[in-house]
Amino acid sequence: MKLKRLETFHNEFVCMVRATDEEGAIGWGQCSTYNADITAQVFHRQIVPWALGQETGDIAGLVARIERAEHKFPGSYRNRAMAGLDTALWDLAGRRAGLPVAALIGGTAGPVRAYASSMRRDLTPEAEAERLKRICGEQGFTAAKFRIGAEMGEDRDQWEGRTEAIIPAVTAALPGIETLVDANSGFGVARAIVVGRMLQDHGVGHFEEPVPWWDLEATRAVAGALEIDVAGGEQEVETGRFAQMVGIRAVDIVQPDVMYLGGLAKTLQVARMAEAAGLPVTPHAANLGLVTMATMHLLRALPNAGRYLEFSIEGDDYYPWQRGLFAGDPFRVTDGQLTVSEAPGWGIEPDPGWLARATYTDSDAATGSAYGALYHETLGARL
C-alpha cells in the first residue's frame, strides 16, 4: 500500500501523527516531545514530501531514503520528526495485520517489568527515599532509579553533599529493591569513579551517564574502572555513534531512545549492534508519551532486552502536558509490571479531546515550500 496522507496534531510539547494509506487504513504515531511545534514544521517541510506516495511496507527502507534525501540536516530535529512517521507506519502495519507491533518484530504481547524512574533533584534525600519507598510499595515496583549529581554539572552537585547523602538514604529505604542512578552527564572521570565506588558499596547496579554523554572515551574510562554497570546512549541520534559506542565498549548497557533516534526501525538497528557485542538494551523512556508504549513493544521482542522498562513516576507537577494524551489507561501498573496487549498496532488511541485542542495540519492542504519546489522532484527521482 502507498502512503496517501499525513496529518499532525500538536501543541508545544507533543505532536501526534496520523498516517493514511491508499485504502484508508490509518496508523497513529508521535514525534519526539518538547518544542513539538517546531518539530511539526520540520515534519511537514522535510519528512512529508519524501514519504507521500511511497510504499508503507518497508519502514526501514523509507526511513533510510528520507535520511539520504535530507543528508544535509542530520541530527535531532530531523530524527524527532522522523519518529512521527516511523511510529505511525508501525501502528498502521500492526492494524492492517491485526497484530501488536511486538509481534511484527518477533515478539509477543505480555507483561513488561518496569522500574520506578524519578526525574527529581529538588527533593531532599530523605524526602526522595520516602517517596520511592511509598511508590514501590503501592505499585509493586521491584526496581527504582534516582538522580545524583547535577545535570551537566561539571562536578557540581545539585547542592553540596546531596550525592553522598542520597545514595545511602535511598538504598537503605529500599531493601530488596534493585536500585539505579542517573547522573545526567554530571561528573568528570575522576569524580565519577569515586561516586561509582560509593554506588557499588551500597549495592546500586546501574550508573547512567556518569560523564558528558558525547565523550565516549571518558565513558569507557569510567566503565573500565568500575564493577557497576555503566549505561548510556539516550542522547545519541545517529546509528554511527552507537556503532562507535558499541565498538569500543564504552558502556555496559546501551540506552537508545526510540523517539530521539528517529523511530523503531533505527532503534532495532542499534539493538542488533548491541546484541552482536553481547550487550543488553535498556532504552530511555522518560515520559508517558508514545515513547513508553513503543519501548514496551520493543522489550517484548529483543533477545538482548534489559531487565526492565523505564517508567516515569512523575505527575502533573512535573509533566502536566502528558495528562490526557491517550484514551483509557494504557500505562496501568500492576505488581510493578505493565502489559503489551493483543490489540493491533501500539494498542492505544489518542484522546479525542486532546486532538480537538491541538493545532492541526493536513498534508493535503499544506502549502508547498520553495525548498521543496527546487529539490524534491529532482532529487527524489534519483533516490
Short mmCIF file of C-alpha atoms in Angstrom, two decimals:
data_model
loop_
_atom_site.label_atom_id
_atom_site.label_comp_id
_atom_site.label_asym_id
_atom_site.label_seq_id
_atom_site.Cartn_x
_atom_site.Cartn_y
_atom_site.Cartn_z
CA MET A 1 0.00 0.00 0.00
CA LYS A 2 1.15 3.53 -0.70
CA LEU A 3 1.04 6.35 1.80
CA LYS A 4 -1.67 8.81 0.82
CA ARG A 5 -1.98 11.32 3.66
CA LEU A 6 -0.14 12.58 6.75
CA GLU A 7 -1.75 14.77 9.39
CA THR A 8 -0.32 16.31 12.55
CA PHE A 9 -1.93 17.45 15.79
CA HIS A 10 0.43 19.39 18.01
CA ASN A 11 0.98 21.74 20.89
CA GLU A 12 4.33 22.95 22.19
CA PHE A 13 5.08 19.64 23.91
CA VAL A 14 3.58 16.83 21.80
CA CYS A 15 2.96 16.21 18.09
CA MET A 16 0.73 13.29 17.12
CA VAL A 17 0.85 11.97 13.55
CA ARG A 18 -1.90 10.16 11.64
CA ALA A 19 -0.87 8.24 8.53
CA THR A 20 -3.42 7.04 5.98
CA ASP A 21 -2.72 4.64 3.14
CA GLU A 22 -4.44 4.49 -0.25
CA GLU A 23 -7.09 2.06 1.04
CA GLY A 24 -7.96 4.25 4.01
CA ALA A 25 -6.16 2.26 6.73
CA ILE A 26 -4.67 4.51 9.40
CA GLY A 27 -1.88 4.44 11.94
CA TRP A 28 -1.05 6.76 14.83
CA GLY A 29 2.44 7.86 15.74
CA GLN A 30 4.15 10.60 17.67
CA CYS A 31 7.14 12.84 17.09
CA SER A 32 9.54 13.24 19.98
CA THR A 33 8.43 15.54 22.77
CA TYR A 34 9.32 19.18 23.56
CA ASN A 35 9.32 22.06 21.08
CA ALA A 36 6.92 19.86 19.16
CA ASP A 37 5.55 22.90 17.33
CA ILE A 38 8.97 23.30 15.72
CA THR A 39 9.18 19.57 15.05
CA ALA A 40 5.79 19.68 13.31
CA GLN A 41 7.15 22.26 10.87
CA VAL A 42 10.20 20.08 10.19
CA PHE A 43 7.88 17.11 9.68
CA HIS A 44 5.81 18.83 7.00
CA ARG A 45 8.78 20.52 5.32
CA GLN A 46 11.37 17.74 5.32
CA ILE A 47 9.64 14.41 6.03
CA VAL A 48 6.21 14.53 4.40
CA PRO A 49 7.29 15.36 0.81
CA TRP A 50 9.59 12.33 0.69
CA ALA A 51 7.07 10.00 2.32
CA LEU A 52 3.81 10.62 0.46
CA GLY A 53 3.21 8.19 -2.35
CA GLN A 54 5.78 5.71 -1.05
CA GLU A 55 5.13 2.09 -0.08
CA THR A 56 4.27 1.67 3.58
CA GLY A 57 5.58 -1.88 3.99
CA ASP A 58 9.33 -1.24 4.09
CA ILE A 59 9.56 1.19 7.00
CA ALA A 60 13.32 0.87 7.46
CA GLY A 61 13.84 1.43 3.74
CA LEU A 62 11.66 4.54 3.70
CA VAL A 63 13.43 5.97 6.76
CA ALA A 64 16.80 5.39 5.09
CA ARG A 65 15.54 7.02 1.87
CA ILE A 66 14.47 10.15 3.73
CA GLU A 67 17.78 10.29 5.60
CA ARG A 68 19.61 10.22 2.27
CA ALA A 69 17.35 12.92 0.87
CA GLU A 70 17.83 15.14 3.93
CA HIS A 71 21.51 14.29 4.44
CA LYS A 72 22.39 17.95 4.95
CA PHE A 73 20.12 18.01 8.02
CA PRO A 74 21.35 15.20 10.27
CA GLY A 75 20.59 15.25 13.95
CA SER A 76 17.94 15.97 16.49
CA TYR A 77 15.05 17.76 14.80
CA ARG A 78 15.08 15.64 11.67
CA ASN A 79 15.01 12.49 13.79
CA ARG A 80 12.37 13.83 16.17
CA ALA A 81 10.17 14.46 13.16
CA MET A 82 11.07 11.13 11.54
CA ALA A 83 9.89 9.34 14.68
CA GLY A 84 6.38 10.57 13.94
CA LEU A 85 6.38 8.93 10.52
CA ASP A 86 8.10 5.73 11.67
CA THR A 87 5.81 5.11 14.65
CA ALA A 88 2.68 5.89 12.63
CA LEU A 89 3.71 3.37 9.96
CA TRP A 90 4.39 0.65 12.54
CA ASP A 91 0.96 1.25 14.02
CA LEU A 92 -0.60 1.14 10.55
CA ALA A 93 1.21 -2.13 9.78
CA GLY A 94 0.01 -3.68 13.02
CA ARG A 95 -3.56 -2.59 12.45
CA ARG A 96 -3.56 -3.99 8.94
CA ALA A 97 -2.14 -7.30 10.16
CA GLY A 98 -4.33 -7.44 13.28
CA LEU A 99 -1.20 -7.85 15.42
CA PRO A 100 0.61 -5.82 18.07
CA VAL A 101 3.82 -4.19 16.89
CA ALA A 102 5.75 -6.51 19.22
CA ALA A 103 4.59 -9.46 17.11
CA LEU A 104 5.70 -7.75 13.89
CA ILE A 105 9.27 -7.58 15.18
CA GLY A 106 9.49 -11.09 16.55
CA GLY A 107 7.96 -10.78 20.00
CA THR A 108 4.65 -11.29 21.73
CA ALA A 109 2.13 -9.44 23.84
CA GLY A 110 2.56 -9.81 27.58
CA PRO A 111 3.99 -8.24 30.74
CA VAL A 112 7.00 -5.93 30.95
CA ARG A 113 8.81 -5.39 34.23
CA ALA A 114 9.33 -1.71 34.99
CA TYR A 115 11.48 0.37 37.28
CA ALA A 116 10.15 3.46 39.04
CA SER A 117 12.07 6.32 37.47
CA SER A 118 12.41 9.56 39.43
CA MET A 119 13.16 12.74 37.48
CA ARG A 120 13.66 14.95 40.55
CA ARG A 121 16.68 16.63 42.04
CA ASP A 122 14.80 19.22 44.08
CA LEU A 123 13.87 16.79 46.87
CA THR A 124 15.94 16.19 49.96
CA PRO A 125 17.50 12.72 50.21
CA GLU A 126 15.07 11.84 52.98
CA ALA A 127 12.04 13.01 51.02
CA GLU A 128 13.12 11.15 47.88
CA ALA A 129 13.80 7.98 49.85
CA GLU A 130 10.38 8.12 51.47
CA ARG A 131 8.67 8.87 48.15
CA LEU A 132 10.31 5.95 46.34
CA LYS A 133 9.58 3.61 49.25
CA ARG A 134 5.91 4.59 49.16
CA ILE A 135 5.54 4.32 45.37
CA CYS A 136 7.33 0.97 45.17
CA GLY A 137 5.12 -0.33 47.95
CA GLU A 138 1.90 0.92 46.39
CA GLN A 139 2.61 -0.20 42.81
CA GLY A 140 4.83 -3.19 43.36
CA PHE A 141 7.97 -1.96 41.62
CA THR A 142 10.99 -4.16 42.26
CA ALA A 143 13.49 -1.60 40.94
CA ALA A 144 13.83 2.18 41.19
CA LYS A 145 16.10 4.91 39.84
CA PHE A 146 17.08 8.17 41.50
CA ARG A 147 19.16 11.17 40.45
CA ILE A 148 22.62 12.09 41.67
CA GLY A 149 24.92 15.00 40.88
CA ALA A 150 23.58 17.95 38.91
CA GLU A 151 22.50 17.72 35.28
CA MET A 152 25.53 18.66 33.14
CA GLY A 153 27.02 19.69 36.48
CA GLU A 154 30.78 19.65 35.76
CA ASP A 155 31.35 18.04 39.17
CA ARG A 156 28.98 20.41 40.94
CA ASP A 157 26.22 18.76 42.96
CA GLN A 158 22.61 19.91 42.99
CA TRP A 159 23.57 21.20 46.41
CA GLU A 160 26.67 20.43 48.42
CA GLY A 161 26.70 16.91 49.77
CA ARG A 162 23.45 15.76 48.18
CA THR A 163 25.00 12.87 46.22
CA GLU A 164 26.82 11.49 49.29
CA ALA A 165 23.59 11.76 51.30
CA ILE A 166 21.05 10.39 48.83
CA ILE A 167 22.87 7.17 47.96
CA PRO A 168 22.70 5.66 51.48
CA ALA A 169 19.30 7.22 52.17
CA VAL A 170 17.54 5.66 49.18
CA THR A 171 19.29 2.30 49.24
CA ALA A 172 18.57 1.87 52.95
CA ALA A 173 14.90 2.73 52.39
CA LEU A 174 14.52 0.15 49.61
CA PRO A 175 15.72 -3.22 50.93
CA GLY A 176 15.17 -5.92 48.33
CA ILE A 177 14.60 -3.32 45.58
CA GLU A 178 17.14 -3.06 42.76
CA THR A 179 18.48 0.49 42.61
CA LEU A 180 19.73 2.52 39.66
CA VAL A 181 21.10 6.06 39.41
CA ASP A 182 21.29 8.70 36.69
CA ALA A 183 23.99 11.37 36.79
CA ASN A 184 22.84 13.10 33.57
CA SER A 185 26.43 13.83 32.48
CA GLY A 186 27.14 15.43 35.84
CA PHE A 187 30.72 14.39 36.60
CA GLY A 188 34.22 14.32 35.25
CA VAL A 189 36.04 10.99 35.07
CA ALA A 190 37.78 11.15 38.45
CA ARG A 191 34.69 12.21 40.37
CA ALA A 192 32.53 9.68 38.50
CA ILE A 193 34.84 6.86 39.58
CA VAL A 194 34.75 7.97 43.22
CA VAL A 195 30.95 8.17 43.13
CA GLY A 196 30.77 4.87 41.26
CA ARG A 197 32.69 3.10 44.00
CA MET A 198 30.30 4.52 46.56
CA LEU A 199 27.40 3.22 44.50
CA GLN A 200 28.99 -0.22 44.39
CA ASP A 201 29.43 -0.21 48.16
CA HIS A 202 25.69 0.46 48.54
CA GLY A 203 24.58 -2.22 46.08
CA VAL A 204 23.47 0.07 43.23
CA GLY A 205 23.58 -1.82 39.94
CA HIS A 206 23.24 0.77 37.15
CA PHE A 207 25.18 4.05 36.72
CA GLU A 208 23.73 6.11 33.89
CA GLU A 209 25.54 8.90 32.00
CA PRO A 210 28.28 9.41 34.59
CA VAL A 211 30.23 11.86 32.41
CA PRO A 212 29.37 14.13 29.45
CA TRP A 213 27.41 11.89 27.13
CA TRP A 214 29.28 12.82 23.96
CA ASP A 215 32.67 11.80 25.39
CA LEU A 216 32.78 8.07 24.67
CA GLU A 217 36.41 7.70 25.73
CA ALA A 218 35.63 9.25 29.12
CA THR A 219 32.62 6.97 29.50
CA ARG A 220 34.77 3.97 28.66
CA ALA A 221 37.34 5.04 31.25
CA VAL A 222 34.68 5.13 33.95
CA ALA A 223 33.18 1.81 32.89
CA GLY A 224 36.63 0.19 32.87
CA ALA A 225 37.38 1.35 36.40
CA LEU A 226 34.14 0.13 37.98
CA GLU A 227 32.30 -3.11 38.56
CA ILE A 228 28.89 -1.40 38.41
CA ASP A 229 27.18 -1.40 35.01
CA VAL A 230 27.67 1.92 33.22
CA ALA A 231 24.82 2.87 30.89
CA GLY A 232 24.48 5.48 28.16
CA GLY A 233 23.16 6.42 24.75
CA GLU A 234 19.88 8.22 25.32
CA GLN A 235 21.09 11.45 23.70
CA GLU A 236 22.55 9.83 20.60
CA VAL A 237 20.66 10.50 17.37
CA GLU A 238 22.77 8.65 14.79
CA THR A 239 23.40 4.93 14.39
CA GLY A 240 27.03 5.62 13.56
CA ARG A 241 27.66 6.94 17.05
CA PHE A 242 26.11 3.81 18.51
CA ALA A 243 28.43 1.76 16.34
CA GLN A 244 31.37 3.63 17.89
CA MET A 245 29.96 3.24 21.39
CA VAL A 246 29.48 -0.49 20.99
CA GLY A 247 32.73 -0.95 19.07
CA ILE A 248 34.90 0.47 21.87
CA ARG A 249 32.60 -0.96 24.57
CA ALA A 250 32.16 2.45 26.15
CA VAL A 251 29.13 1.20 28.09
CA ASP A 252 27.83 -1.98 29.64
CA ILE A 253 24.18 -1.16 28.85
CA VAL A 254 23.01 0.54 25.64
CA GLN A 255 20.18 3.06 26.02
CA PRO A 256 18.67 4.35 22.76
CA ASP A 257 15.56 6.50 22.92
CA VAL A 258 13.07 5.38 20.25
CA MET A 259 11.88 8.95 19.65
CA TYR A 260 15.20 10.81 19.81
CA LEU A 261 16.77 8.31 17.43
CA GLY A 262 14.04 8.60 14.79
CA GLY A 263 11.75 5.65 15.44
CA LEU A 264 11.59 1.91 15.91
CA ALA A 265 13.36 0.93 12.68
CA LYS A 266 16.60 2.68 13.66
CA THR A 267 16.31 1.51 17.27
CA LEU A 268 16.16 -2.07 16.04
CA GLN A 269 19.41 -1.48 14.14
CA VAL A 270 21.06 -0.30 17.35
CA ALA A 271 19.66 -3.23 19.31
CA ARG A 272 21.17 -5.64 16.78
CA MET A 273 24.57 -3.93 17.11
CA ALA A 274 24.37 -4.35 20.87
CA GLU A 275 23.27 -7.97 20.56
CA ALA A 276 26.23 -8.80 18.33
CA ALA A 277 28.53 -7.36 21.01
CA GLY A 278 26.78 -9.20 23.83
CA LEU A 279 25.35 -6.02 25.36
CA PRO A 280 21.84 -5.55 26.77
CA VAL A 281 19.49 -2.76 25.67
CA THR A 282 17.55 -0.82 28.31
CA PRO A 283 16.02 2.08 26.35
CA HIS A 284 15.44 5.58 27.63
CA ALA A 285 11.71 6.24 28.04
CA ALA A 286 11.33 9.15 30.42
CA ASN A 287 7.71 10.27 29.95
CA LEU A 288 4.30 8.73 29.39
CA GLY A 289 4.02 9.65 25.74
CA LEU A 290 4.25 7.07 22.97
CA VAL A 291 7.94 6.50 23.77
CA THR A 292 6.98 4.32 26.73
CA MET A 293 4.50 2.18 24.77
CA ALA A 294 6.91 1.78 21.85
CA THR A 295 9.63 0.72 24.28
CA MET A 296 7.29 -1.82 25.86
CA HIS A 297 6.72 -3.46 22.48
CA LEU A 298 10.46 -3.34 21.76
CA LEU A 299 11.39 -5.03 25.04
CA ARG A 300 8.88 -7.81 24.38
CA ALA A 301 10.79 -8.62 21.17
CA LEU A 302 14.52 -8.12 21.82
CA PRO A 303 16.63 -11.18 22.62
CA ASN A 304 19.01 -8.82 24.45
CA ALA A 305 16.34 -6.80 26.25
CA GLY A 306 17.50 -5.26 29.51
CA ARG A 307 15.98 -6.20 32.81
CA TYR A 308 13.29 -3.54 32.91
CA LEU A 309 11.36 -0.71 31.30
CA GLU A 310 11.97 2.87 32.41
CA PHE A 311 8.68 4.17 33.80
CA SER A 312 8.34 7.78 34.93
CA ILE A 313 6.66 8.24 38.32
CA GLU A 314 6.21 11.99 37.87
CA GLY A 315 2.77 13.53 37.65
CA ASP A 316 1.17 16.85 36.78
CA ASP A 317 3.63 18.95 38.78
CA TYR A 318 6.47 17.78 36.50
CA TYR A 319 4.74 16.58 33.33
CA PRO A 320 1.44 18.50 33.08
CA TRP A 321 1.48 18.10 29.29
CA GLN A 322 1.26 14.29 29.38
CA ARG A 323 -2.18 14.24 31.01
CA GLY A 324 -4.94 13.05 28.69
CA LEU A 325 -2.79 12.13 25.69
CA PHE A 326 -4.40 8.71 25.22
CA ALA A 327 -7.82 7.21 25.72
CA GLY A 328 -8.25 4.78 28.59
CA ASP A 329 -5.38 3.77 30.88
CA PRO A 330 -2.66 2.22 28.71
CA PHE A 331 0.07 2.63 31.35
CA ARG A 332 -1.60 0.82 34.23
CA VAL A 333 0.96 -0.69 36.61
CA THR A 334 0.17 -3.99 38.32
CA ASP A 335 2.74 -5.56 40.63
CA GLY A 336 5.49 -3.48 39.07
CA GLN A 337 4.63 -4.52 35.54
CA LEU A 338 2.92 -3.01 32.50
CA THR A 339 1.29 -5.01 29.73
CA VAL A 340 1.59 -5.05 25.96
CA SER A 341 -1.92 -6.04 24.90
CA GLU A 342 -3.02 -8.18 21.97
CA ALA A 343 -4.60 -5.09 20.39
CA PRO A 344 -3.23 -4.31 16.92
CA GLY A 345 -0.53 -1.73 16.38
CA TRP A 346 0.58 0.08 19.50
CA GLY A 347 -2.73 -0.79 21.11
CA ILE A 348 -3.55 2.80 22.05
CA GLU A 349 -5.64 5.67 20.68
CA PRO A 350 -5.05 9.41 21.09
CA ASP A 351 -7.65 11.04 23.29
CA PRO A 352 -10.25 12.81 21.09
CA GLY A 353 -10.37 15.77 23.44
CA TRP A 354 -6.63 16.26 23.21
CA LEU A 355 -6.77 16.10 19.42
CA ALA A 356 -9.57 18.66 19.34
CA ARG A 357 -7.46 21.14 21.32
CA ALA A 358 -4.30 20.64 19.23
CA THR A 359 -3.12 22.64 16.23
CA TYR A 360 -3.97 20.67 13.09
CA THR A 361 -2.07 20.45 9.79
CA ASP A 362 -3.08 18.26 6.84
CA SER A 363 -0.56 17.25 4.19
CA ASP A 364 -3.33 17.51 1.59
CA ALA A 365 -3.76 21.19 2.36
CA ALA A 366 -0.19 22.15 3.21
CA THR A 367 1.37 24.81 1.01
CA GLY A 368 4.49 23.68 -0.80
CA SER A 369 7.79 25.36 0.00
CA ALA A 370 10.30 26.94 -2.35
CA TYR A 371 12.85 24.45 -0.98
CA GLY A 372 10.60 21.59 -1.96
CA ALA A 373 9.88 23.00 -5.39
CA LEU A 374 13.60 23.26 -6.11
CA TYR A 375 14.82 19.96 -4.73
CA HIS A 376 12.18 17.34 -4.01
CA GLU A 377 11.28 16.44 -7.57
CA THR A 378 14.81 16.27 -8.99
CA LEU A 379 16.46 14.59 -6.01
CA GLY A 380 13.51 12.31 -5.40
CA ALA A 381 13.84 10.79 -8.84
CA ARG A 382 17.40 9.68 -8.00
CA LEU A 383 16.51 8.25 -4.60
#
